[in-house]
XYZ file of C-alpha atoms in Angstrom:
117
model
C 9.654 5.941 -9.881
C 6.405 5.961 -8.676
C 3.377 8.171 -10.489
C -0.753 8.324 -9.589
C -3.376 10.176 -11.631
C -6.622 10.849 -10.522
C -9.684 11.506 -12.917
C -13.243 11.493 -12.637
C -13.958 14.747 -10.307
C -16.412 17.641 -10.927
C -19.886 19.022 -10.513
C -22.644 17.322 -8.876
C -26.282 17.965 -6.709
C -26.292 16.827 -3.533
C -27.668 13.450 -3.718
C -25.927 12.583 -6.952
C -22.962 10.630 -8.004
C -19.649 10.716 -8.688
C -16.634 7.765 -9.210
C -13.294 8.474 -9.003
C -9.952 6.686 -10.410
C -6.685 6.466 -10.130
C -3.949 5.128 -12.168
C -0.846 3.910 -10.353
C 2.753 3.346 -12.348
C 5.518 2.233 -10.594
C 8.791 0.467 -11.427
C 10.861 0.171 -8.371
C 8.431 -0.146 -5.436
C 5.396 -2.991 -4.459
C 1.943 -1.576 -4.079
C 1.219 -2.372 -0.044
C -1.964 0.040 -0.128
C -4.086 2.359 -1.524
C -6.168 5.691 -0.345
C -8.478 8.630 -0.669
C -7.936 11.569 0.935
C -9.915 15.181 0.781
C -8.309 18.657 0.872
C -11.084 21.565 1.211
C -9.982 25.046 1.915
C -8.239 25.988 4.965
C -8.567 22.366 6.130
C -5.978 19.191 6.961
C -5.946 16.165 4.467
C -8.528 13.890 5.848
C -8.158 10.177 5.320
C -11.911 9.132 3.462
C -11.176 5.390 2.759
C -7.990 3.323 2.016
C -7.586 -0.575 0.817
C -5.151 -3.270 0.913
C -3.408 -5.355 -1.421
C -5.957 -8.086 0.506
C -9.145 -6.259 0.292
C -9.236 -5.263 3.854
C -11.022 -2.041 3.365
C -11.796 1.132 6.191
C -13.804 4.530 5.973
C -14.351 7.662 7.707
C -17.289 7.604 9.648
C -18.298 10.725 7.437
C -18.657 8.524 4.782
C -19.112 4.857 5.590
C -22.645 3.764 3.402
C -22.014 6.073 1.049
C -18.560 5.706 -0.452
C -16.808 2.495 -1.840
C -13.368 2.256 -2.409
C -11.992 -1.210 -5.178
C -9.517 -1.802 -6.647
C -8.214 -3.626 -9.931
C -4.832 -4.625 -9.255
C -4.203 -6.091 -12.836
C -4.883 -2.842 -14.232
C -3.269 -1.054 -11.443
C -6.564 0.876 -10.697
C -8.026 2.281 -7.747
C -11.730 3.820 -7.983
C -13.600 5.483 -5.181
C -17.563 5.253 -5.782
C -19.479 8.618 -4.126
C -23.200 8.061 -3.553
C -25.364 10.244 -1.930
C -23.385 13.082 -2.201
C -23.801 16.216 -0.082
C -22.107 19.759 0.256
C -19.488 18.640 2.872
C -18.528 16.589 0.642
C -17.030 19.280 -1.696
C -12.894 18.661 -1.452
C -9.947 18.396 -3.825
C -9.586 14.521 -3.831
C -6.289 12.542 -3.789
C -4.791 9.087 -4.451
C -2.091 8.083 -2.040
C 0.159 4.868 -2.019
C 2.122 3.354 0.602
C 4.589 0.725 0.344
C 6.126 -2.131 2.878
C 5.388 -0.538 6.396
C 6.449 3.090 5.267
C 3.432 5.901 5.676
C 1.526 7.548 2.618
C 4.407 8.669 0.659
C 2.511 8.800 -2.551
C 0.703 11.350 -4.007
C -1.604 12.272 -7.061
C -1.987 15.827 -8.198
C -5.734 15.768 -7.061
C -8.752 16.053 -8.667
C -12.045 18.427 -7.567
C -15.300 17.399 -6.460
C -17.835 20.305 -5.682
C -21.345 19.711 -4.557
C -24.043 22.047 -4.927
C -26.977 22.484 -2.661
């Protein structure tokens, strides 16, 4: 039993700011990690940043100085923090888990992030 919900997408100029979070619930598996990944149309998922239950943290190169992925494991949390947004940038985002050494399994039912120029 295992459910994520992502909030905190819209509208934004390029150069703005969004944050995005995700609520995790699970009963029956251990939370091993924790990601972002971007949809836009026609395109492949794209992993943007991901985090570990230690804090070990990795981004896309697209995005490294920009984003910032944390986490609040008491509350069972994850947030991704967009800065300096630009129009490449525009995606449906999802939250992913993975447990124990299995892949991203996990999925939220995205939310939308649309930059103008």
């Amino acid at each position: 039993q295992v459910q994520l919900v992502e909030s905190g997408g819209g509208l934004a100029e390029a150069g703005g700011s969004l944050r995005l979070s995700c609520v995790v619930s699970t009963t029956i598996f251990v939370n091993n990690g924790m990601g972002w990944y971007r949809q836009a149309p026609g395109k492949e998922r794209e992993l943007v940043a991901q985090i570990t239950t230690g804090g070990t943290t990795n981004y896309a190169d697209s995005v490294k100085g920009r984003f910032t992925i944390s986490r609040i494991n008491a509350k069972n949390t994850l947030y991704l923090q967009m800065d300096s947004l630009k129009p490449e940038d525009t995606a449906v985002y999802y939250c992913a888990l993975r447990v124990a050494t299995y892949p991203y399994l996990y999925w939220g039912q995205g939310t939308q992030v649309t930059v103008s120029s």
